[in-house]
Amino acid sequence: EVSTEDPETAFCTLANREDLNLEEGSIHHCLYQFTRNEKLTETNKLLCDVCTQRHYGPKKNISEKKYVYTNAKKQMLISLAPPVLTLHLKRFQQAGFNLRKVNRHIKFPEVIDLAPFCTVKCKNVAEGNTKVLYSLYGVVEHSGTMRSGHYTAYAKMRSMNNRLPDLVLRGQSPQASETEPVKGQWFHISDTHVQAVSASKVLSSQAYLLFYERLL
């Protein structure tokens, strides 16, 4: 689906991306790379229906494969901030004909701001807001190799987030000003074994899946 956007705001975000601390090996760096502006040139040019009609006129014979391709820019941004944000980290890489597990630690915060990765016209963000904040409440960790291993989880026992029903059921934008993580106790779950742990222990884990709930 092709939509016409104001060229002045088509690639604009809610917050300035250049102000980010893009430390390599951080979740911010991963999100920045995933949402970076890409140039489509040469063999990656975009098929342009408008350019084709302008060059060849109205298309009458669809068997005539005469198309015009043009240079373009592409950027993937968030247009609707979810009530629950799930981040899935790619924990494997190609090594010749084999896949290899990536055990590198990726830094992730307790509170993350998605505004630098949201389009300036994000649908469920209140006008004037330049922050889209999420608080961490769950982590899935994998230990082992590509052939075998074990999944464990970190979960935060906390009070109910009363804003989630508004977000999920009614699509209302939160207006609160909290910037701190939701208070609660972290637990490490491995099969039937459950143990209370500190937030620092959670933040040092080899995260595979991250779960955040929206604050603002």
CSV table of C-alpha atoms in Angstrom, one decimal:
chain,number,residue,atom,x,y,z
A,1,GLU,CA,0.0,0.0,0.0
A,2,VAL,CA,1.4,3.4,-1.0
A,3,SER,CA,0.3,6.4,0.9
A,4,THR,CA,1.1,10.0,0.2
A,5,GLU,CA,2.9,11.7,3.0
A,6,ASP,CA,4.1,15.3,3.5
A,7,PRO,CA,7.8,15.0,2.4
A,8,GLU,CA,8.8,17.3,5.2
A,9,THR,CA,7.5,14.9,7.9
A,10,ALA,CA,7.6,11.5,6.2
A,11,PHE,CA,10.9,10.6,7.8
A,12,CYS,CA,10.5,12.6,11.0
A,13,THR,CA,10.3,11.0,14.5
A,14,LEU,CA,8.7,12.1,17.8
A,15,ALA,CA,12.1,12.7,19.3
A,16,ASN,CA,15.5,13.5,17.9
A,17,ARG,CA,17.3,10.3,17.0
A,18,GLU,CA,20.7,12.1,17.1
A,19,ASP,CA,20.4,12.7,20.9
A,20,LEU,CA,20.5,8.9,21.6
A,21,ASN,CA,23.5,7.4,23.3
A,22,LEU,CA,24.1,4.7,20.6
A,23,GLU,CA,26.5,2.5,22.5
A,24,GLU,CA,27.3,-0.5,20.4
A,25,GLY,CA,25.8,-3.7,22.0
A,26,SER,CA,22.8,-1.8,23.5
A,27,ILE,CA,19.1,-2.2,22.7
A,28,HIS,CA,19.0,1.4,21.6
A,29,HIS,CA,21.7,0.7,19.0
A,30,CYS,CA,19.7,-2.3,17.8
A,31,LEU,CA,16.5,-0.3,17.4
A,32,TYR,CA,18.4,2.5,15.7
A,33,GLN,CA,19.9,0.1,13.1
A,34,PHE,CA,16.5,-1.6,12.6
A,35,THR,CA,14.8,1.8,11.9
A,36,ARG,CA,17.6,3.5,10.0
A,37,ASN,CA,16.9,5.4,6.8
A,38,GLU,CA,17.9,3.3,3.8
A,39,LYS,CA,18.6,4.4,0.2
A,40,LEU,CA,17.1,2.2,-2.5
A,41,THR,CA,19.3,2.6,-5.6
A,42,GLU,CA,20.6,0.5,-8.6
A,43,THR,CA,19.1,-3.0,-8.4
A,44,ASN,CA,17.0,-2.0,-5.3
A,45,LYS,CA,15.2,0.9,-7.0
A,46,LEU,CA,11.5,1.2,-6.4
A,47,LEU,CA,8.9,0.5,-9.1
A,48,CYS,CA,7.0,3.8,-9.5
A,49,ASP,CA,3.5,3.6,-11.0
A,50,VAL,CA,3.3,7.3,-11.3
A,51,CYS,CA,6.6,7.6,-13.2
A,52,THR,CA,5.6,4.7,-15.4
A,53,GLN,CA,2.3,6.4,-16.4
A,54,ARG,CA,4.1,9.7,-16.9
A,55,HIS,CA,6.6,8.0,-19.2
A,56,TYR,CA,4.4,5.6,-21.1
A,57,GLY,CA,0.9,7.0,-20.6
A,58,PRO,CA,-2.1,5.1,-19.3
A,59,LYS,CA,-1.4,1.4,-19.2
A,60,LYS,CA,-3.7,-0.4,-21.6
A,61,ASN,CA,-1.9,-3.6,-22.3
A,62,ILE,CA,-0.8,-5.3,-19.1
A,63,SER,CA,1.3,-7.8,-21.0
A,64,GLU,CA,3.7,-5.0,-22.0
A,65,LYS,CA,6.1,-5.1,-19.1
A,66,LYS,CA,7.3,-1.5,-19.3
A,67,TYR,CA,8.0,-0.2,-15.9
A,68,VAL,CA,10.0,2.8,-14.6
A,69,TYR,CA,12.1,2.3,-11.5
A,70,THR,CA,13.3,5.2,-9.4
A,71,ASN,CA,15.7,5.9,-6.5
A,72,ALA,CA,13.9,6.0,-3.2
A,73,LYS,CA,14.3,6.2,0.6
A,74,LYS,CA,12.9,3.6,3.0
A,75,GLN,CA,12.5,3.7,6.7
A,76,MET,CA,10.6,1.5,9.1
A,77,LEU,CA,9.1,3.5,12.0
A,78,ILE,CA,6.4,2.7,14.6
A,79,SER,CA,3.1,4.2,13.7
A,80,LEU,CA,1.1,2.8,16.6
A,81,ALA,CA,2.7,2.4,20.0
A,82,PRO,CA,1.7,-1.0,21.5
A,83,PRO,CA,0.3,-1.4,25.0
A,84,VAL,CA,2.9,-4.2,25.5
A,85,LEU,CA,6.2,-4.0,23.7
A,86,THR,CA,7.9,-7.3,22.9
A,87,LEU,CA,11.5,-7.2,21.6
A,88,HIS,CA,12.9,-10.4,20.1
A,89,LEU,CA,16.7,-10.4,19.8
A,90,LYS,CA,18.3,-12.4,17.0
A,91,ARG,CA,20.6,-14.7,18.9
A,92,PHE,CA,22.2,-16.6,15.9
A,93,GLN,CA,24.4,-15.8,13.0
A,94,GLN,CA,25.5,-17.5,9.8
A,95,ALA,CA,29.0,-19.1,10.0
A,96,GLY,CA,29.6,-20.7,6.6
A,97,PHE,CA,26.9,-23.3,6.2
A,98,ASN,CA,26.2,-23.5,9.9
A,99,LEU,CA,24.3,-21.3,12.4
A,100,ARG,CA,26.2,-20.1,15.5
A,101,LYS,CA,24.7,-18.9,18.8
A,102,VAL,CA,25.4,-15.3,19.6
A,103,ASN,CA,26.1,-15.0,23.4
A,104,ARG,CA,27.0,-11.4,23.4
A,105,HIS,CA,25.4,-9.4,26.2
A,106,ILE,CA,23.0,-6.7,24.9
A,107,LYS,CA,22.4,-3.8,27.4
A,108,PHE,CA,18.8,-3.0,28.0
A,109,PRO,CA,17.2,-0.5,30.4
A,110,GLU,CA,14.4,-0.8,32.9
A,111,VAL,CA,12.6,2.1,31.3
A,112,ILE,CA,12.9,2.7,27.5
A,113,ASP,CA,11.7,5.6,25.4
A,114,LEU,CA,10.4,4.6,22.0
A,115,ALA,CA,9.8,8.2,20.8
A,116,PRO,CA,13.0,8.3,18.6
A,117,PHE,CA,11.7,5.2,16.8
A,118,CYS,CA,8.1,6.4,16.3
A,119,THR,CA,6.8,8.4,13.4
A,120,VAL,CA,5.9,12.0,14.2
A,121,LYS,CA,2.3,11.2,13.4
A,122,CYS,CA,2.1,8.1,15.8
A,123,LYS,CA,-1.6,7.4,16.1
A,124,ASN,CA,-2.0,6.8,19.9
A,125,VAL,CA,0.4,9.4,21.3
A,126,ALA,CA,-1.2,12.5,22.7
A,127,GLU,CA,-0.4,15.7,20.8
A,128,GLY,CA,2.6,17.5,22.2
A,129,ASN,CA,4.1,14.3,23.8
A,130,THR,CA,7.7,13.7,22.9
A,131,LYS,CA,8.2,10.6,25.0
A,132,VAL,CA,6.7,7.1,24.7
A,133,LEU,CA,7.9,5.3,27.8
A,134,TYR,CA,7.9,1.6,28.7
A,135,SER,CA,8.8,-0.3,31.9
A,136,LEU,CA,10.4,-3.7,31.8
A,137,TYR,CA,8.5,-6.5,33.4
A,138,GLY,CA,9.7,-9.7,31.8
A,139,VAL,CA,12.8,-11.3,30.3
A,140,VAL,CA,13.4,-14.7,28.6
A,141,GLU,CA,16.9,-16.0,28.6
A,142,HIS,CA,18.4,-18.9,26.7
A,143,SER,CA,21.5,-20.8,27.9
A,144,GLY,CA,23.3,-23.3,25.8
A,145,THR,CA,24.0,-23.7,22.1
A,146,MET,CA,22.0,-23.9,18.8
A,147,ARG,CA,21.6,-27.6,19.3
A,148,SER,CA,20.6,-27.8,23.0
A,149,GLY,CA,20.0,-25.5,25.9
A,150,HIS,CA,17.6,-24.3,28.5
A,151,TYR,CA,15.1,-21.4,28.7
A,152,THR,CA,14.5,-19.5,31.9
A,153,ALA,CA,12.6,-16.3,32.7
A,154,TYR,CA,12.7,-13.2,34.8
A,155,ALA,CA,9.4,-11.8,35.9
A,156,LYS,CA,8.5,-8.8,37.9
A,157,MET,CA,5.7,-9.0,40.5
A,158,ARG,CA,4.2,-5.6,40.6
A,159,SER,CA,0.9,-3.8,41.1
A,160,MET,CA,-1.6,-3.7,38.3
A,161,ASN,CA,-1.0,-1.2,35.5
A,162,ASN,CA,-4.4,0.5,35.5
A,163,ARG,CA,-3.6,2.2,32.2
A,164,LEU,CA,-3.3,-1.0,30.1
A,165,PRO,CA,-7.1,-1.6,29.9
A,166,ASP,CA,-7.4,2.0,28.5
A,167,LEU,CA,-4.7,1.3,25.9
A,168,VAL,CA,-5.9,-2.2,24.9
A,169,LEU,CA,-9.7,-1.8,25.0
A,170,ARG,CA,-10.2,1.9,24.3
A,171,GLY,CA,-7.0,2.9,22.5
A,172,GLN,CA,-6.7,6.0,24.8
A,173,SER,CA,-3.3,7.7,25.1
A,174,PRO,CA,-1.8,7.7,28.6
A,175,GLN,CA,-1.4,11.2,30.0
A,176,ALA,CA,0.7,10.3,33.1
A,177,SER,CA,4.1,11.8,33.8
A,178,GLU,CA,5.9,8.9,35.4
A,179,THR,CA,9.4,8.2,34.2
A,180,GLU,CA,10.4,5.6,36.8
A,181,PRO,CA,10.1,1.9,36.4
A,182,VAL,CA,7.0,0.2,37.9
A,183,LYS,CA,8.0,-0.8,41.5
A,184,GLY,CA,8.1,-4.5,42.3
A,185,GLN,CA,10.1,-7.6,43.1
A,186,TRP,CA,12.0,-9.5,40.4
A,187,PHE,CA,12.0,-13.3,40.3
A,188,HIS,CA,14.0,-15.8,38.4
A,189,ILE,CA,12.0,-18.9,37.2
A,190,SER,CA,13.7,-22.1,36.0
A,191,ASP,CA,11.3,-25.0,35.7
A,192,THR,CA,9.8,-25.4,39.2
A,193,HIS,CA,12.5,-23.3,40.9
A,194,VAL,CA,11.7,-19.7,41.7
A,195,GLN,CA,14.1,-17.3,43.4
A,196,ALA,CA,13.9,-13.6,44.2
A,197,VAL,CA,16.7,-11.6,42.5
A,198,SER,CA,17.8,-8.0,42.2
A,199,ALA,CA,17.2,-5.7,39.2
A,200,SER,CA,20.9,-5.7,38.5
A,201,LYS,CA,20.9,-9.4,38.1
A,202,VAL,CA,18.1,-9.1,35.5
A,203,LEU,CA,19.8,-6.4,33.6
A,204,SER,CA,23.0,-8.5,33.3
A,205,SER,CA,21.1,-11.5,31.8
A,206,GLN,CA,21.6,-12.7,28.2
A,207,ALA,CA,18.2,-11.5,27.1
A,208,TYR,CA,16.4,-13.4,24.2
A,209,LEU,CA,13.0,-11.8,24.6
A,210,LEU,CA,12.2,-8.5,26.4
A,211,PHE,CA,8.7,-7.5,27.6
A,212,TYR,CA,7.8,-3.9,28.4
A,213,GLU,CA,4.5,-2.3,29.5
A,214,ARG,CA,3.6,1.2,28.5
A,215,LEU,CA,3.9,4.0,31.0
A,216,LEU,CA,3.4,7.1,28.9
